[in-house]
Amino acid sequence: MKFLDANIPSSVFGFFENLKDLSLETINPRLLSTCGINNFFSTQSEVDELSNTILAKKNVLNEPDRGEYGDFQTNRELSDKVCHLLKEGNTSPEIIIEPTCGKGNFIVSSLLTFSTIKYIYAVEIYKPYVWETKFAILSHFLKNGISNLPKIFIFHSNIFDFDFKSISNRHQNQGFLIIGNPPWVTNSKLSTLGSKNLPTKSNFKKHNGLDAITGKGNFDIGEFISIKLLSLFSKQNGSFAFLVKNSVAKNILLEQNKTRFNISNLKQFDIDAKKEFGVSVNACLFYCSLNGEPQSIIKEYDFYSTELIKDYGWVDDKFVADVALYLKARDIDGKSPFVWRQGVKHDASKIMELESINDHYVNNNDETVIIENDLVFNLLKSSDLKGDVVEASRKYTIITHRKIGQDTNYIKDQFPKTYHYLLDNIEYFNRRKSSIYKGKPMFSIFGIGDYSFKPFKVAISGMYKTTLFSLVKPVGDKPMMLDDTCYFLGFDILIEAEITRFLLNKEETQNFIRSIAFNDAKRMITKDLLMRIDLAKIMRNTSFGELKSKIENIRIEEWISFRENIEKKELEKNQQLVLF
Ligand SMILES: C[S@@+](CC[C@H](N)C(=O)[O-])C[C@H]1O[C@@H](n2cnc3c(N)ncnc32)[C@H](O)[C@@H]1O
């Protein structure tokens, strides 16, 4: 049964059905004394609508698409479990704030769990959910009777306009619990939906244009709401408990060494979002105590078993994924003597990625491609970087120039078939949205330079959960290319690549990488992370004997020459530091 698009529980329906007087003046006080909600109905016409619904027992309208509202309602079992967990941790709130209350499950669970509540404030933008919340609360009191009747205010409002400050001011020195599950949607998703469900100043982290291009300017609305509420309430007594994506919890902590919110006792309880919400995303209950000494390390637990997984956060000025592991491995946290590179980026895989079938190439549109071999190179993707040594590839790609921004007109004269193929498919290049391609020569690609043409590479995937490095060898006299999901170092001499791979796959390096890599991030390995591996230190901790046990044919002179080369780079690095 629905009223104004809201589902009415049968107990609530029965309650209204049995009321004799359905006028605003009598019904609102009656509801206040039954369930504590102030101004349950705002107008007589709402009450009339309800009586019509009761008369007609009608069902109306299906629920609309609510993608822009990041609408993932928390099931009652989960909201109950969250409240129990909080109670076991000695939470006993007087004021509950549910900033985006949806159908109200967190409010009902709080009413069931905490007997200390005096006030409840909830906000929701979607009117039918405001009704469902009111009905759910009424139903709770009809079922359970009244042992404690808080004052309850349910606001139909946009959180971005809502005045939380006056609530904070009204309840100085009382114990708050800010609880809920803010919308799961990002600002970039909202902009593709053309939605205005955004804070008015959405550049809240003050990202620059480049960050917007690389995706760092993208943030979750849940993150904005969490930060806003923490900034308003962190000096109040009480606690904060939100279901959020793990990335939101991590970002709150990332900002914590700047924001220094008065939050302590930080905990992250990982939930199974597939089971709870039907979505494949890493999510958790983010918890902290308010009005404490600012802390910037969080304890991560499994929500269901409450087993401790690890601590992560800030160790001095370094943000790390596993504090205990990092403390053991921090010795090699420094600066790489080599510059890590990302593979080739073209954003036109339909026509730029080829396979070789029966002696000719076929593109990702299943079209036969007859072109000169000169600009065609073997291509490795993240999924191909398995095992110690990679010597062959499934795919090929066309390398249109040797340096970023280099003119591509030469292709017309030197490789006419390739030129015609590219020109015939020009719309794939023109369609590329990224601003990096703007004003660049025709068929431009990125992630290309002298380093791409080094014959030997030590490479790792950014997308997979492996931290091991592979050695990539050339095919014939041509170097293999990697795509932009991979990172690599390029070498002219095979033994140098072999030594580097050995150093990177050593246990101490692997521990260090695991201590700073977040395995729930979309890109677990990043260039920033790789640039922190101080290969010089690892090298100094390595003996020739260790190397020899893995690389049998290595000669001592080769090891000495490699070491000298790295020490020289170190010297250059340090001299630069002195100069600047
Ligand atoms: C992830 S759901 C969670 C709902 C509820 N907190 C729960 O735990 O079940 C997010 C809720 O935020 C609401 N919402 C989205 N944008 C909002 C806004 N700008 N102001 C207030 N509520 C909003 C949605 O309608 C939805 O009910």
XYZ file of C-alpha atoms and ligand atoms in Angstrom:
607
model
C 0.000 0.000 0.000
C 1.385 3.396 -0.961
C 0.721 6.944 0.160
C 2.313 9.775 -1.808
C 4.664 7.163 -3.314
C 5.681 5.915 0.155
C 5.068 2.363 1.308
C 2.801 2.149 4.361
C 3.470 -0.720 6.771
C 0.280 -2.622 7.619
C 0.458 -1.662 11.330
C 0.535 2.023 10.342
C -2.274 1.535 7.854
C -4.370 -0.096 10.589
C -3.549 2.767 12.972
C -4.822 5.431 10.572
C -7.787 3.284 9.513
C -8.976 3.174 13.141
C -8.681 6.936 13.719
C -12.084 8.581 13.917
C -11.008 12.203 13.491
C -8.724 12.880 10.548
C -8.232 16.605 10.983
C -4.787 18.238 11.186
C -5.494 19.711 14.641
C -6.220 16.360 16.254
C -4.047 14.006 14.266
C -0.669 15.782 14.765
C -0.850 15.922 18.608
C -2.003 12.299 18.606
C 1.020 11.318 16.517
C 3.367 13.390 18.691
C 2.274 11.469 21.770
C 2.374 8.107 19.939
C 5.752 8.354 18.260
C 7.432 11.681 19.160
C 7.391 13.107 15.606
C 6.751 16.843 15.447
C 4.441 18.074 12.656
C 3.889 14.624 11.219
C 1.603 16.235 8.631
C 2.259 19.789 7.438
C -1.104 20.524 5.825
C -4.704 19.331 5.939
C -4.405 18.315 2.290
C -1.746 15.741 3.252
C -4.145 14.296 5.807
C -6.910 14.278 3.192
C -4.646 12.459 0.786
C -4.074 9.835 3.432
C -7.771 9.354 4.069
C -8.322 9.012 0.296
C -5.573 6.406 0.208
C -7.223 4.517 3.020
C -10.539 4.690 1.229
C -9.221 3.682 -2.144
C -6.549 1.302 -0.807
C -4.751 2.321 -3.936
C -1.283 1.566 -5.186
C 0.416 4.298 -7.125
C 3.459 4.749 -9.347
C 6.624 2.683 -9.505
C 9.729 4.100 -7.869
C 11.614 6.411 -10.260
C 15.293 6.050 -11.175
C 17.203 7.659 -8.317
C 20.780 7.237 -9.614
C 21.675 10.871 -8.965
C 20.777 10.465 -5.279
C 23.243 7.610 -4.684
C 20.310 5.703 -3.292
C 21.387 2.497 -1.546
C 19.057 1.961 1.394
C 20.564 0.163 4.372
C 18.702 -3.023 5.219
C 17.303 -3.297 8.738
C 19.490 -6.237 9.683
C 22.578 -4.184 8.871
C 21.401 -0.992 10.611
C 20.536 -3.122 13.681
C 24.005 -4.722 13.642
C 25.684 -1.318 13.300
C 23.772 0.035 16.298
C 24.611 -3.061 18.384
C 28.252 -2.710 17.537
C 28.149 0.926 18.635
C 26.356 0.023 21.849
C 28.949 -2.640 22.644
C 31.527 0.105 22.205
C 29.727 2.095 24.904
C 27.898 4.551 22.659
C 24.870 5.970 24.487
C 23.684 8.992 22.535
C 21.256 11.700 23.563
C 21.005 13.306 20.135
C 20.769 11.324 16.911
C 21.474 12.976 13.573
C 20.717 11.043 10.383
C 21.616 13.520 7.622
C 20.188 11.578 4.642
C 17.751 9.244 6.367
C 16.135 7.502 3.362
C 13.469 5.097 4.610
C 14.650 5.583 8.184
C 16.177 2.218 9.085
C 19.015 3.760 11.076
C 16.500 5.769 13.097
C 14.388 2.729 13.939
C 17.475 0.673 14.827
C 18.708 3.526 17.041
C 15.337 3.712 18.807
C 15.481 -0.032 19.417
C 19.072 -0.030 20.613
C 19.656 3.156 22.611
C 17.382 4.044 25.529
C 19.156 7.351 26.141
C 17.927 9.257 23.065
C 16.289 12.633 23.724
C 16.240 14.149 20.246
C 16.352 12.811 16.716
C 17.022 15.028 13.706
C 16.795 13.554 10.221
C 16.981 15.024 6.742
C 15.939 13.510 3.416
C 15.508 15.045 -0.027
C 13.000 12.509 -1.387
C 9.505 13.144 -0.052
C 8.224 9.538 -0.240
C 11.166 8.489 1.971
C 10.291 11.218 4.444
C 6.884 9.589 4.725
C 8.350 6.106 4.942
C 10.622 7.250 7.744
C 7.663 8.714 9.627
C 5.621 5.566 9.082
C 8.539 3.357 10.128
C 8.926 5.308 13.396
C 5.174 5.219 14.047
C 5.136 1.506 13.306
C 8.040 1.008 15.733
C 6.126 2.637 18.595
C 2.865 0.873 17.711
C 4.705 -2.467 17.866
C 7.009 -1.871 20.821
C 5.098 0.598 22.975
C 6.713 3.621 24.537
C 9.574 3.161 26.968
C 11.388 6.325 25.910
C 9.844 8.964 23.664
C 12.414 11.320 22.130
C 11.500 14.511 20.285
C 11.786 13.681 16.613
C 12.202 16.079 13.673
C 12.155 14.720 10.141
C 12.995 17.398 7.580
C 12.164 17.215 3.920
C 15.195 19.155 2.749
C 18.320 19.169 0.675
C 21.286 18.425 2.948
C 23.379 21.000 1.119
C 21.025 23.796 2.285
C 20.288 22.398 5.716
C 21.322 24.311 8.825
C 23.109 21.743 11.017
C 24.943 24.480 12.863
C 21.883 25.551 14.818
C 21.374 21.931 15.964
C 24.992 21.799 17.061
C 24.568 25.096 18.969
C 21.284 23.994 20.582
C 22.794 20.884 22.172
C 26.125 21.966 23.607
C 27.611 19.375 25.982
C 25.154 16.652 25.024
C 26.198 13.355 23.458
C 25.678 13.164 19.686
C 25.556 10.163 17.430
C 25.818 11.143 13.785
C 24.777 8.010 12.018
C 23.786 7.034 8.512
C 24.747 6.139 5.032
C 25.245 9.184 2.804
C 24.689 8.978 -0.983
C 27.049 6.746 -2.958
C 27.664 8.858 -6.000
C 30.582 10.898 -7.292
C 30.589 14.465 -8.580
C 31.747 13.292 -12.017
C 28.875 10.781 -12.226
C 26.499 13.593 -11.311
C 27.916 15.772 -14.037
C 27.429 13.006 -16.636
C 23.798 12.682 -15.406
C 23.456 16.474 -15.659
C 22.397 16.422 -12.000
C 22.458 19.390 -9.651
C 22.565 17.214 -6.514
C 25.846 18.812 -5.508
C 27.088 21.264 -2.918
C 27.138 24.758 -4.402
C 30.922 24.961 -4.110
C 31.794 21.516 -5.374
C 35.536 22.180 -5.725
C 35.749 21.554 -2.013
C 39.226 20.091 -2.099
C 40.458 22.961 -4.269
C 41.852 20.658 -6.933
C 43.580 22.250 -9.892
C 42.845 21.622 -13.562
C 45.447 18.872 -13.887
C 43.997 16.946 -10.955
C 40.588 17.177 -12.600
C 42.121 15.564 -15.705
C 43.843 12.779 -13.788
C 40.727 12.106 -11.738
C 42.028 13.439 -8.410
C 39.327 16.154 -8.569
C 36.674 13.456 -8.533
C 35.091 12.993 -5.108
C 32.233 11.136 -3.576
C 29.220 13.119 -2.342
C 29.370 10.925 0.773
C 32.866 12.245 1.369
C 31.723 15.841 1.116
C 28.882 15.175 3.580
C 31.183 13.343 6.011
C 33.753 16.150 5.968
C 31.067 18.801 6.347
C 29.533 17.083 9.383
C 32.887 16.302 10.960
C 33.896 19.927 10.635
C 30.647 21.013 12.304
C 30.465 18.410 15.060
C 34.009 17.250 15.810
C 34.183 19.501 18.869
C 30.932 18.130 20.279
C 30.780 15.084 22.523
C 29.728 11.821 20.975
C 30.517 9.711 17.962
C 30.223 9.468 14.226
C 29.277 6.288 12.338
C 28.720 6.289 8.570
C 28.514 3.526 6.013
C 30.778 4.729 3.232
C 33.004 3.442 0.458
C 36.466 2.524 1.763
C 37.849 5.256 -0.472
C 35.837 7.810 1.540
C 37.229 6.545 4.866
C 40.723 6.652 3.392
C 40.239 10.173 2.044
C 38.942 11.442 5.400
C 42.128 10.133 6.932
C 44.280 11.493 4.110
C 42.904 14.963 4.850
C 43.195 14.476 8.610
C 46.806 15.613 8.818
C 45.633 18.924 7.310
C 42.165 19.254 8.849
C 43.187 17.978 12.319
C 39.561 17.263 13.235
C 39.104 16.415 16.899
C 38.398 12.799 16.061
C 39.940 9.854 17.856
C 39.446 6.106 18.288
C 39.105 5.775 14.511
C 37.792 2.442 13.241
C 36.885 1.005 9.890
C 34.672 -2.094 9.807
C 34.730 -3.642 6.328
C 31.327 -4.824 5.100
C 30.346 -7.046 2.188
C 28.720 -4.424 -0.075
C 27.721 -7.046 -2.638
C 25.683 -8.865 -0.002
C 24.308 -5.769 1.741
C 23.711 -3.447 -1.221
C 24.160 -5.592 -4.335
C 27.107 -3.507 -5.548
C 30.720 -4.513 -6.125
C 32.518 -1.829 -4.205
C 34.705 -1.884 -1.100
C 32.668 -0.328 1.680
C 32.780 -0.050 5.430
C 31.382 1.435 8.592
C 33.588 4.423 9.365
C 33.545 5.177 13.077
C 35.219 7.757 15.285
C 34.795 9.429 18.666
C 34.238 13.178 18.603
C 35.901 15.833 20.742
C 39.130 13.899 21.216
C 42.805 14.519 20.595
C 43.155 14.485 16.743
C 44.324 11.061 15.569
C 45.393 9.986 12.134
C 45.683 6.211 12.319
C 42.648 4.008 11.824
C 42.102 0.412 12.920
C 40.580 -1.725 10.187
C 38.351 -4.661 11.205
C 36.111 -7.197 9.558
C 32.573 -5.987 10.355
C 31.094 -9.468 10.800
C 33.806 -11.142 12.886
C 35.154 -7.860 14.369
C 38.629 -9.330 13.820
C 41.380 -6.715 13.501
C 42.890 -6.679 9.997
C 45.499 -3.902 10.291
C 46.090 -0.263 11.170
C 46.591 2.296 8.424
C 47.088 6.040 8.187
C 49.835 8.511 8.919
C 53.260 7.534 10.238
C 55.043 10.865 10.634
C 54.486 12.541 7.276
C 53.885 9.327 5.316
C 50.479 7.869 4.536
C 50.714 4.088 4.729
C 48.398 1.122 4.143
C 49.740 -1.107 6.913
C 51.404 0.587 9.868
C 53.062 -2.513 11.388
C 54.485 -3.657 8.051
C 55.618 -0.135 7.229
C 57.505 0.243 10.498
C 59.514 -2.843 9.516
C 60.062 -1.748 5.902
C 60.294 2.044 6.125
C 64.051 1.992 5.640
C 63.554 1.858 1.870
C 60.964 4.638 1.736
C 62.779 7.258 -0.317
C 63.149 8.264 -3.915
C 63.708 5.987 -6.869
C 66.940 6.711 -8.762
C 65.078 5.791 -11.984
C 61.934 7.464 -13.300
C 58.994 5.071 -13.490
C 56.927 5.388 -16.662
C 53.360 4.603 -17.541
C 52.648 2.739 -20.799
C 51.130 4.020 -24.016
C 47.810 5.849 -23.957
C 45.724 6.339 -27.090
C 42.036 6.089 -26.031
C 41.200 4.495 -29.362
C 41.514 0.782 -28.630
C 38.918 -0.172 -31.278
C 41.355 0.728 -34.046
C 44.731 1.045 -32.313
C 44.790 -2.445 -30.795
C 45.405 -5.260 -33.198
C 45.710 -9.022 -33.129
C 47.645 -11.100 -35.597
C 45.469 -13.747 -37.228
C 46.692 -15.890 -40.154
C 49.455 -13.472 -41.054
C 47.370 -10.338 -41.055
C 46.140 -7.926 -38.418
C 42.588 -7.622 -37.133
C 41.447 -4.638 -35.068
C 38.964 -4.559 -32.178
C 36.161 -3.874 -34.678
C 36.960 -7.278 -36.221
C 38.181 -5.576 -39.400
C 41.178 -6.828 -41.349
C 43.976 -4.289 -41.242
C 46.594 -4.270 -44.003
C 49.387 -1.879 -43.018
C 53.188 -1.716 -43.048
C 54.849 -3.487 -40.109
C 57.163 -0.597 -39.252
C 54.909 1.222 -36.806
C 53.358 -1.926 -35.366
C 54.729 -3.076 -32.000
C 53.862 -5.929 -29.655
C 51.621 -4.680 -26.838
C 51.251 -5.968 -23.279
C 48.254 -5.181 -21.107
C 48.004 -5.568 -17.332
C 46.587 -9.085 -17.667
C 49.648 -10.145 -19.719
C 52.139 -9.260 -16.981
C 52.248 -12.696 -15.407
C 55.330 -14.657 -14.450
C 59.002 -13.790 -14.253
C 59.703 -13.197 -17.918
C 57.349 -12.081 -20.699
C 58.602 -12.717 -24.218
C 55.459 -12.719 -26.364
C 52.192 -10.843 -26.605
C 48.608 -11.445 -27.737
C 48.148 -7.900 -28.951
C 49.845 -5.274 -31.094
C 49.566 -1.529 -31.321
C 50.449 1.254 -33.733
C 53.020 3.720 -32.462
C 52.407 6.908 -34.419
C 55.331 8.943 -33.065
C 58.369 8.582 -30.798
C 57.754 11.606 -28.576
C 54.698 13.359 -27.196
C 53.536 16.124 -29.542
C 55.859 15.040 -32.408
C 54.484 15.658 -35.877
C 52.835 12.645 -37.556
C 52.841 13.890 -41.168
C 55.815 11.662 -41.947
C 53.485 8.630 -41.864
C 51.790 9.762 -45.101
C 54.987 9.516 -47.186
C 56.803 6.730 -45.417
C 53.944 4.382 -44.497
C 51.019 5.182 -46.820
C 48.948 2.101 -45.898
C 49.223 2.918 -42.194
C 48.349 6.545 -42.947
C 45.216 5.582 -44.881
C 44.121 3.179 -42.184
C 44.488 5.889 -39.525
C 42.819 8.516 -41.701
C 39.903 6.206 -42.520
C 39.367 5.901 -38.781
C 39.993 9.545 -37.916
C 36.655 9.795 -36.097
C 38.025 7.551 -33.329
C 40.790 10.108 -32.724
C 38.471 13.100 -33.015
C 36.066 11.544 -30.526
C 38.651 11.398 -27.730
C 37.358 13.557 -24.897
C 40.485 14.012 -22.791
C 41.894 17.524 -23.033
C 45.439 16.100 -23.330
C 44.755 15.501 -27.039
C 43.602 19.071 -27.721
C 45.872 20.995 -30.127
C 48.130 17.964 -30.625
C 49.083 16.489 -34.058
C 46.731 14.035 -35.802
C 46.811 10.465 -34.386
C 48.706 11.639 -31.280
C 49.411 9.192 -28.512
C 50.676 9.704 -24.948
C 52.986 7.827 -22.594
C 55.624 7.709 -25.312
C 59.275 8.771 -25.277
C 62.777 7.360 -25.640
C 62.051 5.174 -22.610
C 59.312 3.335 -24.571
C 61.905 2.075 -27.041
C 64.281 0.566 -24.481
C 64.600 -3.136 -25.340
C 64.348 -4.494 -21.780
C 61.709 -3.465 -19.297
C 60.851 -4.275 -15.708
C 57.106 -3.898 -15.455
C 54.130 -4.162 -13.131
C 50.387 -3.840 -13.571
C 48.629 -0.948 -11.855
C 45.254 -2.680 -11.924
C 45.973 -6.120 -10.517
C 46.511 -7.047 -6.902
C 49.989 -8.393 -7.532
C 53.081 -6.620 -6.304
C 55.533 -8.749 -8.302
C 57.516 -7.396 -11.243
C 58.103 -9.092 -14.604
C 60.994 -8.799 -17.003
C 59.785 -7.877 -20.501
C 62.054 -8.836 -23.404
C 61.980 -7.509 -26.978
C 60.476 -9.548 -29.807
C 63.157 -9.841 -32.479
C 64.695 -6.379 -32.761
C 61.585 -4.541 -31.579
C 60.858 -3.529 -28.000
C 57.510 -4.498 -26.549
C 55.127 -1.693 -25.616
C 52.950 -1.656 -22.517
C 49.538 -0.069 -22.230
C 48.672 2.733 -19.822
C 47.497 0.363 -17.086
C 51.144 -0.723 -16.620
C 54.251 0.950 -15.207
C 57.835 0.157 -16.139
C 61.529 0.999 -16.094
C 63.405 0.661 -19.385
C 66.971 -0.663 -19.815
C 69.446 -1.028 -22.665
C 71.296 -3.893 -20.980
C 69.568 -7.142 -20.066
C 71.550 -7.817 -16.884
C 70.605 -4.396 -15.473
C 66.949 -5.195 -15.982
C 67.446 -8.621 -14.358
C 69.176 -7.136 -11.305
C 66.465 -4.483 -10.955
C 63.714 -7.074 -11.134
C 65.519 -9.146 -8.484
C 65.810 -6.113 -6.169
C 62.155 -5.216 -6.650
C 60.906 -8.733 -6.017
C 63.022 -9.162 -2.850
C 61.009 -9.764 0.307
C 61.923 -6.432 1.928
C 60.819 -4.495 -1.177
C 57.638 -6.524 -1.454
C 56.859 -5.846 2.224
C 57.440 -2.165 1.677
C 55.138 -2.065 -1.358
C 52.421 -3.960 0.524
C 52.812 -1.557 3.432
C 51.987 1.470 1.280
C 49.659 -0.026 -1.388
C 45.925 0.028 -0.713
C 44.599 -3.186 -2.194
C 41.042 -1.852 -2.339
C 42.059 1.063 -4.587
C 41.074 0.870 -8.246
C 44.726 1.350 -9.180
C 46.662 -0.343 -6.399
C 50.076 0.459 -7.868
C 50.686 4.044 -8.933
C 53.629 6.013 -10.229
C 53.801 7.939 -6.916
C 54.103 4.655 -5.034
C 56.814 3.262 -7.311
C 58.805 6.495 -7.117
C 59.021 5.957 -3.331
C 61.034 2.722 -3.700
C 64.630 3.598 -2.897
C 66.428 1.100 -5.094
C 69.822 2.390 -3.923
C 69.087 1.373 -0.318
C 67.801 -2.053 -1.384
C 70.933 -2.491 -3.473
C 73.174 -1.641 -0.521
C 71.335 -4.244 1.557
C 71.926 -6.922 -1.096
C 74.976 -9.154 -1.416
C 76.398 -10.562 -4.623
C 75.767 -14.050 -3.191
C 72.046 -13.361 -2.930
C 71.962 -12.191 -6.512
C 73.980 -15.145 -7.766
C 71.503 -17.581 -6.204
C 68.775 -16.156 -8.467
C 70.659 -14.926 -11.545
C 73.137 -17.732 -12.167
C 75.077 -16.202 -15.054
C 75.727 -12.845 -13.390
C 79.354 -11.736 -13.156
C 80.738 -9.653 -10.292
C 81.819 -6.893 -12.725
C 78.216 -6.515 -13.861
C 77.023 -6.117 -10.283
C 79.774 -3.571 -9.566
C 78.954 -1.589 -12.701
C 75.225 -1.582 -11.808
C 76.037 -0.365 -8.303
C 78.327 2.375 -9.601
C 75.649 3.530 -11.995
C 73.075 3.793 -9.189
C 75.490 5.494 -6.785
C 76.235 8.028 -9.536
C 72.515 8.737 -9.919
C 72.233 9.096 -6.145
C 75.045 11.627 -6.136
C 73.348 13.599 -8.915
C 70.065 13.474 -6.984
C 71.710 14.770 -3.803
C 73.601 17.507 -5.653
C 70.322 18.684 -7.163
C 68.817 18.783 -3.683
C 71.694 20.979 -2.485
C 71.360 23.280 -5.497
C 67.632 23.864 -5.131
C 22.743 5.634 0.426
S 21.100 6.165 0.712
C 20.976 5.806 2.415
C 19.703 6.131 3.067
C 19.681 5.887 4.558
N 20.631 6.739 5.230
C 19.978 4.452 4.875
O 20.982 4.216 5.545
O 19.256 3.575 4.435
C 21.299 7.899 0.554
C 20.058 8.713 0.778
O 20.424 10.084 0.601
C 19.335 10.767 0.024
N 19.861 11.988 -0.588
C 20.552 12.093 -1.739
N 20.881 13.371 -1.970
C 20.405 14.088 -0.930
C 20.439 15.466 -0.608
N 21.013 16.349 -1.419
N 19.857 15.870 0.546
C 19.279 14.970 1.374
N 19.192 13.653 1.100
C 19.752 13.214 -0.033
C 18.781 9.766 -0.966
O 17.455 10.070 -1.329
C 18.904 8.463 -0.163
O 17.749 8.222 0.576
